[in-house]
PDB file of C-alpha atoms in Angstrom:
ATOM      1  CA  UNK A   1     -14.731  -2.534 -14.755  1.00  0.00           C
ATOM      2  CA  UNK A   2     -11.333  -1.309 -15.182  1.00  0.00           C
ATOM      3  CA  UNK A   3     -10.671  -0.546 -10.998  1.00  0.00           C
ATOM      4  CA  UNK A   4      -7.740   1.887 -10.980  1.00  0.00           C
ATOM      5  CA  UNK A   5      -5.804   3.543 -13.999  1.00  0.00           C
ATOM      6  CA  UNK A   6      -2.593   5.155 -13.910  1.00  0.00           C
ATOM      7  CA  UNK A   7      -1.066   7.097 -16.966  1.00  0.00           C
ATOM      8  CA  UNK A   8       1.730   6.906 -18.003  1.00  0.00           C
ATOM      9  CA  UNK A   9       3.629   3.593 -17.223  1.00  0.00           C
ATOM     10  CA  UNK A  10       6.961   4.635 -17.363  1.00  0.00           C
ATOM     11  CA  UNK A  11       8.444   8.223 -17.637  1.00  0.00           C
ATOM     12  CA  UNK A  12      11.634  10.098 -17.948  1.00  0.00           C
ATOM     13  CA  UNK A  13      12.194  13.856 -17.103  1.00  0.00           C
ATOM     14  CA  UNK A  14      14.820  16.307 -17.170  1.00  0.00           C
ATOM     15  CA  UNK A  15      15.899  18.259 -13.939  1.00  0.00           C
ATOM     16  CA  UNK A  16      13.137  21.237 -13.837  1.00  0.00           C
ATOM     17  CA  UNK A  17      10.919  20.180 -15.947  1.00  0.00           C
ATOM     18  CA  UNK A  18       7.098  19.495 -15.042  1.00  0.00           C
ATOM     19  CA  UNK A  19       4.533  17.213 -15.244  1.00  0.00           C
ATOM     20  CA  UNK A  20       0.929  15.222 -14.021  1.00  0.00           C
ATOM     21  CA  UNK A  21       0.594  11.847 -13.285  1.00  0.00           C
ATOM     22  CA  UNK A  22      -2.733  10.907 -14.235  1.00  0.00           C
ATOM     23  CA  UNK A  23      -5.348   8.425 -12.105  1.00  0.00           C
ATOM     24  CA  UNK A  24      -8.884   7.789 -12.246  1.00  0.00           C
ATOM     25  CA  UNK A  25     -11.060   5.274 -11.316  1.00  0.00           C
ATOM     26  CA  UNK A  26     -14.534   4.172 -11.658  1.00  0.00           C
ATOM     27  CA  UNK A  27     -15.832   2.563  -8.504  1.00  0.00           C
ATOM     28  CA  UNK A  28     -17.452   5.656  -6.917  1.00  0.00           C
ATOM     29  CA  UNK A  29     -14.714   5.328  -4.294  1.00  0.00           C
ATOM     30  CA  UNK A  30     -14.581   9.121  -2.101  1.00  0.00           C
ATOM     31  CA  UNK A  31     -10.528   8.181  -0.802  1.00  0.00           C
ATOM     32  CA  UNK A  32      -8.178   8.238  -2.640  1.00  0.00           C
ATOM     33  CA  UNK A  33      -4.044   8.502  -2.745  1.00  0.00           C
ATOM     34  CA  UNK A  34      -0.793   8.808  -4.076  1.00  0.00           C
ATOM     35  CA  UNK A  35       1.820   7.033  -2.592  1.00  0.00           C
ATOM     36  CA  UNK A  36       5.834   6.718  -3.643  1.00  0.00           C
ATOM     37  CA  UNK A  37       7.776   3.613  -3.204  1.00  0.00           C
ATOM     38  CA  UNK A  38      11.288   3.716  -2.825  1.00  0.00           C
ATOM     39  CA  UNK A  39      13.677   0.503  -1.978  1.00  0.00           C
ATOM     40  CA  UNK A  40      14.066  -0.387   1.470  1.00  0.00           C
ATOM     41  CA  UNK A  41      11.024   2.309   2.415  1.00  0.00           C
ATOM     42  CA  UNK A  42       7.852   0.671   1.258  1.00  0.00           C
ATOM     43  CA  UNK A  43       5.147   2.900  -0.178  1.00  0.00           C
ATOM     44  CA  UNK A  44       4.807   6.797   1.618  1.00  0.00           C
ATOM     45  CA  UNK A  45       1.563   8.323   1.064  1.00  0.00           C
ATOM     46  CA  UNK A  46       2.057  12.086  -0.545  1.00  0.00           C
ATOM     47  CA  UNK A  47      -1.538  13.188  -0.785  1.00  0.00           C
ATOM     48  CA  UNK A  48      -4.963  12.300  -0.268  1.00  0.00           C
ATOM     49  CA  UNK A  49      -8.612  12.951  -0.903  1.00  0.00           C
ATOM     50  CA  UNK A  50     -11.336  12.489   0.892  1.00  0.00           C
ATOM     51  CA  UNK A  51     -13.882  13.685  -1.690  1.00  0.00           C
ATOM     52  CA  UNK A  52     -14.025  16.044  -4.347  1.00  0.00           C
ATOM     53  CA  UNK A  53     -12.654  19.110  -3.344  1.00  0.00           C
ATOM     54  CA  UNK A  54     -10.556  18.053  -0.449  1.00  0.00           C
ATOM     55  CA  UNK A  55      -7.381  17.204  -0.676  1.00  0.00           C
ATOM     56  CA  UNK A  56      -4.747  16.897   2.374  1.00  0.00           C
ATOM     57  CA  UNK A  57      -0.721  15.907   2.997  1.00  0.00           C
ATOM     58  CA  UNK A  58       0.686  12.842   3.328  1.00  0.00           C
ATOM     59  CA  UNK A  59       3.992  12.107   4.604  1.00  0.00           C
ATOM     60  CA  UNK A  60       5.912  13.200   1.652  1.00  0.00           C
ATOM     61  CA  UNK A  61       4.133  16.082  -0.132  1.00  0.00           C
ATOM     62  CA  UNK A  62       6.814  18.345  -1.008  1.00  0.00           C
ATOM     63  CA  UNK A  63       7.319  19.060  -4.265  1.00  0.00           C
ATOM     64  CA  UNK A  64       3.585  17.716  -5.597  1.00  0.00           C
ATOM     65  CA  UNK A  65       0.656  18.882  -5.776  1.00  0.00           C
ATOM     66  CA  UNK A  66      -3.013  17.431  -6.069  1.00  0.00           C
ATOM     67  CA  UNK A  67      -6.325  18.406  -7.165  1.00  0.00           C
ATOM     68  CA  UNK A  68      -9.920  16.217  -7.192  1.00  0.00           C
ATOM     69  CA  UNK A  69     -12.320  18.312  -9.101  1.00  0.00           C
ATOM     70  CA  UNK A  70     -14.294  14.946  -9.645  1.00  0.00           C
ATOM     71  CA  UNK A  71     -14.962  11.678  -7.646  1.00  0.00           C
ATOM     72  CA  UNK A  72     -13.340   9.895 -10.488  1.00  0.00           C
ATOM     73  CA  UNK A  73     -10.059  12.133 -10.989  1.00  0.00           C
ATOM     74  CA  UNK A  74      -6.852  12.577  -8.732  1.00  0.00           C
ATOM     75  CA  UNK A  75      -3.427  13.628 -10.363  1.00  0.00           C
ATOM     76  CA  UNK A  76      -0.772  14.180  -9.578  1.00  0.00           C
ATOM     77  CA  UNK A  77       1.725  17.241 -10.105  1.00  0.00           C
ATOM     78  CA  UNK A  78       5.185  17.476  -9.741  1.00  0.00           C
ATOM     79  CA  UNK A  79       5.987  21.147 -10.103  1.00  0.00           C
ATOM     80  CA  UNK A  80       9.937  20.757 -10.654  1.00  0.00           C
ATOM     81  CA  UNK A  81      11.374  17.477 -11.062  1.00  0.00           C
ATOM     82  CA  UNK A  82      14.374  16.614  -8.852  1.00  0.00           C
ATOM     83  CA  UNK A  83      16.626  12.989  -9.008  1.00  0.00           C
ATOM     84  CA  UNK A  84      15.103  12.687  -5.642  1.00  0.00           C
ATOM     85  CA  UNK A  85      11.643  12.469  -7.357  1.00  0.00           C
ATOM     86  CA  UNK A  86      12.655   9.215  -8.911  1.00  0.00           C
ATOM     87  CA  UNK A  87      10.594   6.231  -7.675  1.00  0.00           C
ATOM     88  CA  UNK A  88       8.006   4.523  -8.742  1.00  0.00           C
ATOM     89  CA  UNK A  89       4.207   5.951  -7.878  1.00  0.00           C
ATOM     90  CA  UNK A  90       1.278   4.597  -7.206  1.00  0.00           C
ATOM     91  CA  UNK A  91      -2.315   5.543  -7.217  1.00  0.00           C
ATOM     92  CA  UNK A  92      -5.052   3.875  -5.124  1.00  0.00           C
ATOM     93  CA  UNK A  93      -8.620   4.482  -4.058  1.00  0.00           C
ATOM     94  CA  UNK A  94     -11.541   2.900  -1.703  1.00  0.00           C
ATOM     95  CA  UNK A  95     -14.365   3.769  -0.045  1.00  0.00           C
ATOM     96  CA  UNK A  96     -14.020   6.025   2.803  1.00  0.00           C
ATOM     97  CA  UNK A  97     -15.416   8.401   4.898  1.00  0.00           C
ATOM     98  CA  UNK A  98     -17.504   7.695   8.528  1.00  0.00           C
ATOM     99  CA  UNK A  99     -18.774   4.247   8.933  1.00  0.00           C
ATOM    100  CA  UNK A 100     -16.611   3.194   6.380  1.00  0.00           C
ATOM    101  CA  UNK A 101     -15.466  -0.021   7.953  1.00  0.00           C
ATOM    102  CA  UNK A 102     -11.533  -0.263   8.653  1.00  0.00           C
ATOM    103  CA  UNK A 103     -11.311  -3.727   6.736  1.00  0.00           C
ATOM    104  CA  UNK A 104     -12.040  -2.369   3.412  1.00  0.00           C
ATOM    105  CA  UNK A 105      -9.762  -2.832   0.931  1.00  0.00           C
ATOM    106  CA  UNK A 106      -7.466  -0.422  -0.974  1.00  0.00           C
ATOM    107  CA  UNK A 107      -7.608  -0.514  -4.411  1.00  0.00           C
ATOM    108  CA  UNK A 108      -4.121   0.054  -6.285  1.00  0.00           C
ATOM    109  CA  UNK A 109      -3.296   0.885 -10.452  1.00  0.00           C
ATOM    110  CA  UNK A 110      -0.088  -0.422 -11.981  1.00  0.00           C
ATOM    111  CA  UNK A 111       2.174   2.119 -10.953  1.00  0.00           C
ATOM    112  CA  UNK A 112       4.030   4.807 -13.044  1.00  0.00           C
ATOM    113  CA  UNK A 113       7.776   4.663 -13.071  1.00  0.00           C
ATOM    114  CA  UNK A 114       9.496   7.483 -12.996  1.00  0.00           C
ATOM    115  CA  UNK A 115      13.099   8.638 -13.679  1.00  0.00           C
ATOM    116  CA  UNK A 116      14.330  12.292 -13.230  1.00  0.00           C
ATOM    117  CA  UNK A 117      18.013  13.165 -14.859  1.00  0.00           C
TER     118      UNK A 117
ATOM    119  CA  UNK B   1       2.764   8.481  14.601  1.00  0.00           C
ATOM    120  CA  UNK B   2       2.240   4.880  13.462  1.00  0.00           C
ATOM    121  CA  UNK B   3       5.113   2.932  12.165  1.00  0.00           C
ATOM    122  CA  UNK B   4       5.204  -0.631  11.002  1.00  0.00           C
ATOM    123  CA  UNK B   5       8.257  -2.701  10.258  1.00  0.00           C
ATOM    124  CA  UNK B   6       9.888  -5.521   8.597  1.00  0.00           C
ATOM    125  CA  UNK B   7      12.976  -6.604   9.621  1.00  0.00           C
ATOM    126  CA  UNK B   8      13.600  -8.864   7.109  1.00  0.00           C
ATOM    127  CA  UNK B   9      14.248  -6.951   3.293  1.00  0.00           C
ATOM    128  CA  UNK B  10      14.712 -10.611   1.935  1.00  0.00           C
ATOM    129  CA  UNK B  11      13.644 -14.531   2.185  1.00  0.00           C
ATOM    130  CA  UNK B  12      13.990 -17.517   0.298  1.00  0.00           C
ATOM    131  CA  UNK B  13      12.168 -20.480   0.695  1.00  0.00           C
ATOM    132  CA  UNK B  14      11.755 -24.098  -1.537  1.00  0.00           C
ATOM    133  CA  UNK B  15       9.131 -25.164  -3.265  1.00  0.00           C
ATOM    134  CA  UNK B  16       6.129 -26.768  -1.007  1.00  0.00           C
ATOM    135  CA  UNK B  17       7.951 -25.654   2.385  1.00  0.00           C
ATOM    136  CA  UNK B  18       6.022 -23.232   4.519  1.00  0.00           C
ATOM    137  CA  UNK B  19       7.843 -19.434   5.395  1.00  0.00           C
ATOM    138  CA  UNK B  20       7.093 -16.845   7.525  1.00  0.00           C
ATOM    139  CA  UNK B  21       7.944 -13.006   7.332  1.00  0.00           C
ATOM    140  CA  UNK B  22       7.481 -10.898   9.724  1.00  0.00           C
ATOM    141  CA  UNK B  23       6.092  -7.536  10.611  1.00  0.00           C
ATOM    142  CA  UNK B  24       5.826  -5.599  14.264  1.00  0.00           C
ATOM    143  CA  UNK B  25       4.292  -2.417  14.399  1.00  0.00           C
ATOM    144  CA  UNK B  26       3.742   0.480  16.798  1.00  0.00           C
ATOM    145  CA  UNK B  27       0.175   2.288  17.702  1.00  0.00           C
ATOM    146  CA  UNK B  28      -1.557   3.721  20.358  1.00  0.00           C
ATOM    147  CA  UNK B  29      -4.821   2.792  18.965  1.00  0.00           C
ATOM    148  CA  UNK B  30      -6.700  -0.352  20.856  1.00  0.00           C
ATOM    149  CA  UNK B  31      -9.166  -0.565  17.474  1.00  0.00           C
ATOM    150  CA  UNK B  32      -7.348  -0.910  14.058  1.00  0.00           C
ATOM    151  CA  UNK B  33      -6.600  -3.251  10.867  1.00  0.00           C
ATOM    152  CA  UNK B  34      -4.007  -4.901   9.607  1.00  0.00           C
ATOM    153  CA  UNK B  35      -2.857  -6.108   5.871  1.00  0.00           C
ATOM    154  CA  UNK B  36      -0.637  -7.939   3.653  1.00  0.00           C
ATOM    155  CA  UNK B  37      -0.499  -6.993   0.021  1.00  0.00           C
ATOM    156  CA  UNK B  38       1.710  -8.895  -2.296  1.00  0.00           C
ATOM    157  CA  UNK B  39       3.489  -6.897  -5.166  1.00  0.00           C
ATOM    158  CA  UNK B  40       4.821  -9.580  -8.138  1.00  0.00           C
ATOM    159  CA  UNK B  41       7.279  -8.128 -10.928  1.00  0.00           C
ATOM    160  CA  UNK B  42       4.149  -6.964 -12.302  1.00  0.00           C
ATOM    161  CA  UNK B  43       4.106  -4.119  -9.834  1.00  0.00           C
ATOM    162  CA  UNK B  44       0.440  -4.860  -9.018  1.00  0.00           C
ATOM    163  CA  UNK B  45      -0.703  -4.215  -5.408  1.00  0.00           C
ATOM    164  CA  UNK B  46      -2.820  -7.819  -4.708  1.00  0.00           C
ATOM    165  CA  UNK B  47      -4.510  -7.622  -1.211  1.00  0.00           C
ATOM    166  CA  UNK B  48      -3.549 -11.202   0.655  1.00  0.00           C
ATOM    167  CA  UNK B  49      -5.139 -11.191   4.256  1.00  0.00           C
ATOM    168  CA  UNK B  50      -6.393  -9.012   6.563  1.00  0.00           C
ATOM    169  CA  UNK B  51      -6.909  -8.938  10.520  1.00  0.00           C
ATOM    170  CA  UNK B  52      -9.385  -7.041  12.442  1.00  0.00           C
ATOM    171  CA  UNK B  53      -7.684  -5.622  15.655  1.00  0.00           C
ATOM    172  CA  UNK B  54     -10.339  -6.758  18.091  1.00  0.00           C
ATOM    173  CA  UNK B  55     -10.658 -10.419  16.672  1.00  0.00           C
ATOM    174  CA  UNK B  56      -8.432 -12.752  18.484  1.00  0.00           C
ATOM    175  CA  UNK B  57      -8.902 -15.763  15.929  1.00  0.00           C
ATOM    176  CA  UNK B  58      -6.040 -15.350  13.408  1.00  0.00           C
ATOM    177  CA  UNK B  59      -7.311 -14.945   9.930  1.00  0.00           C
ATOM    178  CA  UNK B  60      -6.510 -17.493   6.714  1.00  0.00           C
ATOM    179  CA  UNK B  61      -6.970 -17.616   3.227  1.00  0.00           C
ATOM    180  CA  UNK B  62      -5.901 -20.918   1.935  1.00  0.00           C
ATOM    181  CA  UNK B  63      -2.254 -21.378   2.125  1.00  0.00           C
ATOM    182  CA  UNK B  64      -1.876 -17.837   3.490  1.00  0.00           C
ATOM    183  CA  UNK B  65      -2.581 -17.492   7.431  1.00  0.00           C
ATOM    184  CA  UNK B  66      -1.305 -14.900   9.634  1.00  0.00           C
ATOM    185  CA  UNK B  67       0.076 -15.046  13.450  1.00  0.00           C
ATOM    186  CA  UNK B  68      -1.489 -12.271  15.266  1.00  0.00           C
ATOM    187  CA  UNK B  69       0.159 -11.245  18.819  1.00  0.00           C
ATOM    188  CA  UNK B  70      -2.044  -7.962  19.789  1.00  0.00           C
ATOM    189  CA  UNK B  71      -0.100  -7.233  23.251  1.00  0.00           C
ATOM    190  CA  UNK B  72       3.394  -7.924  21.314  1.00  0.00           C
ATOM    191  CA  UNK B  73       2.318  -5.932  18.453  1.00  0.00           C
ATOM    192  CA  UNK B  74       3.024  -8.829  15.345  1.00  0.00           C
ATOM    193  CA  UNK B  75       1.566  -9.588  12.832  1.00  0.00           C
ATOM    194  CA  UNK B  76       3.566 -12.004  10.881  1.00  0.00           C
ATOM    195  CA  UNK B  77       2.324 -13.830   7.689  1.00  0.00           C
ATOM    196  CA  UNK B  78       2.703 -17.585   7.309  1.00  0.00           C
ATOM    197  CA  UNK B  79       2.504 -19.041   3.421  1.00  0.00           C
ATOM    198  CA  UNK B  80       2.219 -22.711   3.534  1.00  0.00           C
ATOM    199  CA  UNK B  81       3.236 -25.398   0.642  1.00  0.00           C
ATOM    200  CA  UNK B  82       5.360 -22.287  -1.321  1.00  0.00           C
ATOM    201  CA  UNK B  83       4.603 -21.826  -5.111  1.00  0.00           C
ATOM    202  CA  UNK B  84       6.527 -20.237  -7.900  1.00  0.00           C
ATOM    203  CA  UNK B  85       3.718 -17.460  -7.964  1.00  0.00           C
ATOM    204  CA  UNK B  86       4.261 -16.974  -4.750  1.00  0.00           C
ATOM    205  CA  UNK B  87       7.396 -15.064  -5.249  1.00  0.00           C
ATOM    206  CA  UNK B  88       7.455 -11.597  -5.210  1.00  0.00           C
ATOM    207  CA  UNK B  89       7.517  -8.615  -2.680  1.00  0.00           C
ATOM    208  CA  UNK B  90       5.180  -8.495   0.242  1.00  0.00           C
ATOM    209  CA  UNK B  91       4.380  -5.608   2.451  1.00  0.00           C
ATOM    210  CA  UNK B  92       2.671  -5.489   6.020  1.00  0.00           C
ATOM    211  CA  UNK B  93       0.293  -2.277   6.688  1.00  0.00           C
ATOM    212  CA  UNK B  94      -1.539  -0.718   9.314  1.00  0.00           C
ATOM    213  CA  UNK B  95      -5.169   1.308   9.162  1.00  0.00           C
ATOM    214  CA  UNK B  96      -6.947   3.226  11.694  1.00  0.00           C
ATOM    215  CA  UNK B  97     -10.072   5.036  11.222  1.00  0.00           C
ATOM    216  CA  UNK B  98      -9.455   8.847  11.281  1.00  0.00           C
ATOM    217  CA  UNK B  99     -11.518  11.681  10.778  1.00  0.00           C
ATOM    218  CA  UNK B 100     -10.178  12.605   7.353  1.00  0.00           C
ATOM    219  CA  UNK B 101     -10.063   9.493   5.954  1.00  0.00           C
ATOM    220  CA  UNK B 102      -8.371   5.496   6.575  1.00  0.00           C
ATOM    221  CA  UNK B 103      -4.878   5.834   4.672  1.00  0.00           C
ATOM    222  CA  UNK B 104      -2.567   3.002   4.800  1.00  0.00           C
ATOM    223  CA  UNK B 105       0.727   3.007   6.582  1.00  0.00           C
ATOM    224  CA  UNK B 106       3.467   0.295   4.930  1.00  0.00           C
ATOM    225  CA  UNK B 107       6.306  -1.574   6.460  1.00  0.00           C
ATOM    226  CA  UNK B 108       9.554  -1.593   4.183  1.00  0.00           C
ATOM    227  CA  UNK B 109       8.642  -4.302   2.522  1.00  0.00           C
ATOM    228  CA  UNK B 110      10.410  -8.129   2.164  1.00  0.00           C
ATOM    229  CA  UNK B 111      11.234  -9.607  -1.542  1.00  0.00           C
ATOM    230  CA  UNK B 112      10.281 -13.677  -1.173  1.00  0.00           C
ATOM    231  CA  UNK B 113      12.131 -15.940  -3.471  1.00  0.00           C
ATOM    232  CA  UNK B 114      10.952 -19.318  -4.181  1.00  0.00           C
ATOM    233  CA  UNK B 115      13.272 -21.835  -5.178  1.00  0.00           C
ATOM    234  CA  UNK B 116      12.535 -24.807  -7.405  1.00  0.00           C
TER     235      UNK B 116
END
C-alpha cells in the first residue's frame, strides 16, 4: 500500500516557465490537498477536493491550478513560476465528506521541493 | 477565520528530560479537533496525538501527552524521557467539520533539538 505519492522530489524552474506537480494515492480517500510550507508559516492549504470533479481554494491559490478527474489523481499546476513559488509542497488525502468523523487522520506524501530562479 | 499559533519557532531539550511546546489557537467553533504532526529531516508528515474538542480527558500516546485548556484555547504537547528521534519539527493544527470538506489549519511550526 504505497499511501500518498508525490512526483517529483525536488525541482528547479526558470522564471515563466510551467509545470504539474503530480499526487495520487490509493486509499479511496474523496479529500484531498495541496498545501505549501514556507519557514516561519507552517503548511497553507492552496486547493482542495472533495471528490472527483470538485475542486475549491485554499488560502493561497494564486498562481495554481487543480484538477481531480479521478478519486486517485490531484495535481498540481503552476501556470508561471515566480521566486515567490519557491517552497516546498505537499500533497495529502483522507476520507472526507458528511459523517466523516473530525478525528480522522490526514494522510501526507514526501513533499516536492521546489526552487524557481 | 481560524488561526493557530506557536510562539515558540525553536526548543532544545537533553536527552531523557521531558519538554513542552506550545500551541494556542482561535475558533468560534464549540465542536472541533486538534493535532500534532511531527516532520523529521525526512520531510515526512507523522501524525503524533490527537484531541477531540468535547473530551475533557487529555489524550497520550506513550511518551507523548498533550495539555488541553478548552476555555484558554491550548493545546500544548508534552514529550516525556526525550530521544534522539525525537528531534525534528512539530506542528499544532486545528479541524472543523465543514460542508465542503475537513482541511487542516497549521500553526508555524517549532524545530525541537535534542541534545545528547
Amino acid at each position: 500500500n504505497a499511501g500518498v505519492t508525490q512526483t517529483p522530489k525536488f525541482q528547479v524552474l526558470k522564471t515563466g516557465q510551467s509545470m504539474t506537480l503530480q499526487c495520487a494515492q490509493d486509499m479511496n480517500h474523496e479529500y484531498m490537498s495541496w498545501y505549501r510550507q514556507d519557514p516561519g508559516m507552517g503548511l497553507r492549504l492552496i486547493h482542495y477536493s472533495v471528490g472527483a470533479g470538485i475542486t475549491d481554494q485554499g488560502e493561497v491559490p494564486n498562481g495554481y491550478n487543480v484538477s481531480r478527474s479521478t478519486t486517485e489523481d490531484f495535481p498540481l499546476r503552476l501556470l508561471s513560476a515566480a521566486p515567490s513559488q519557491t517552497s516546498v509542497y505537499f500533497c495529502a488525502s483522507s476520507r472526507g465528506g458528511w459523517g466523516t468523523p473530525m478525528n480522522t487522520e490526514a494522510f501526507f506524501g514526501q513533499g516536492t521541493r521546489l526552487t524557481v530562479v | 477565520a481560524q488561526t493557530v499559533t506557536q510562539s515558540q519557532p525553536e526548543m532544545s531539550v537533553q536527552e531523557a528530560e521531558t519538554v513542552t511546546l506550545s500551541c494556542t489557537y482561535d475558533t468560534s467553533e464549540s465542536d472541533y479537533y486538534l493535532f500534532w504532526y511531527k516532520q523529521p529531516p525526512s520531510r515526512q508528515m507523522i501524525l503524533v496525538i490527537r484531541q477531540e474538542a468535547y473530551k475533557q480527558q487529555n489524550a497520550t500516546e506513550n511518551r507523548f501527552s498533550v495539555n488541553f485548556q478548552k476555555a484558554a484555547k491550548s493545546f500544548s504537547l508534552k514529550i516525556s524521557d526525550s530521544q534522539l528521534g525525537d528531534a525534528a519539527m512539530y506542528f499544532c493544527a486545528y479541524r472543523r467539520e465543514e460542508t465542503s470538506g475537513s482541511r487542516l489549519t497549521f500553526g508555524e511550526g517549532t524545530q525541537l533539538t535534542v541534545n545528547p
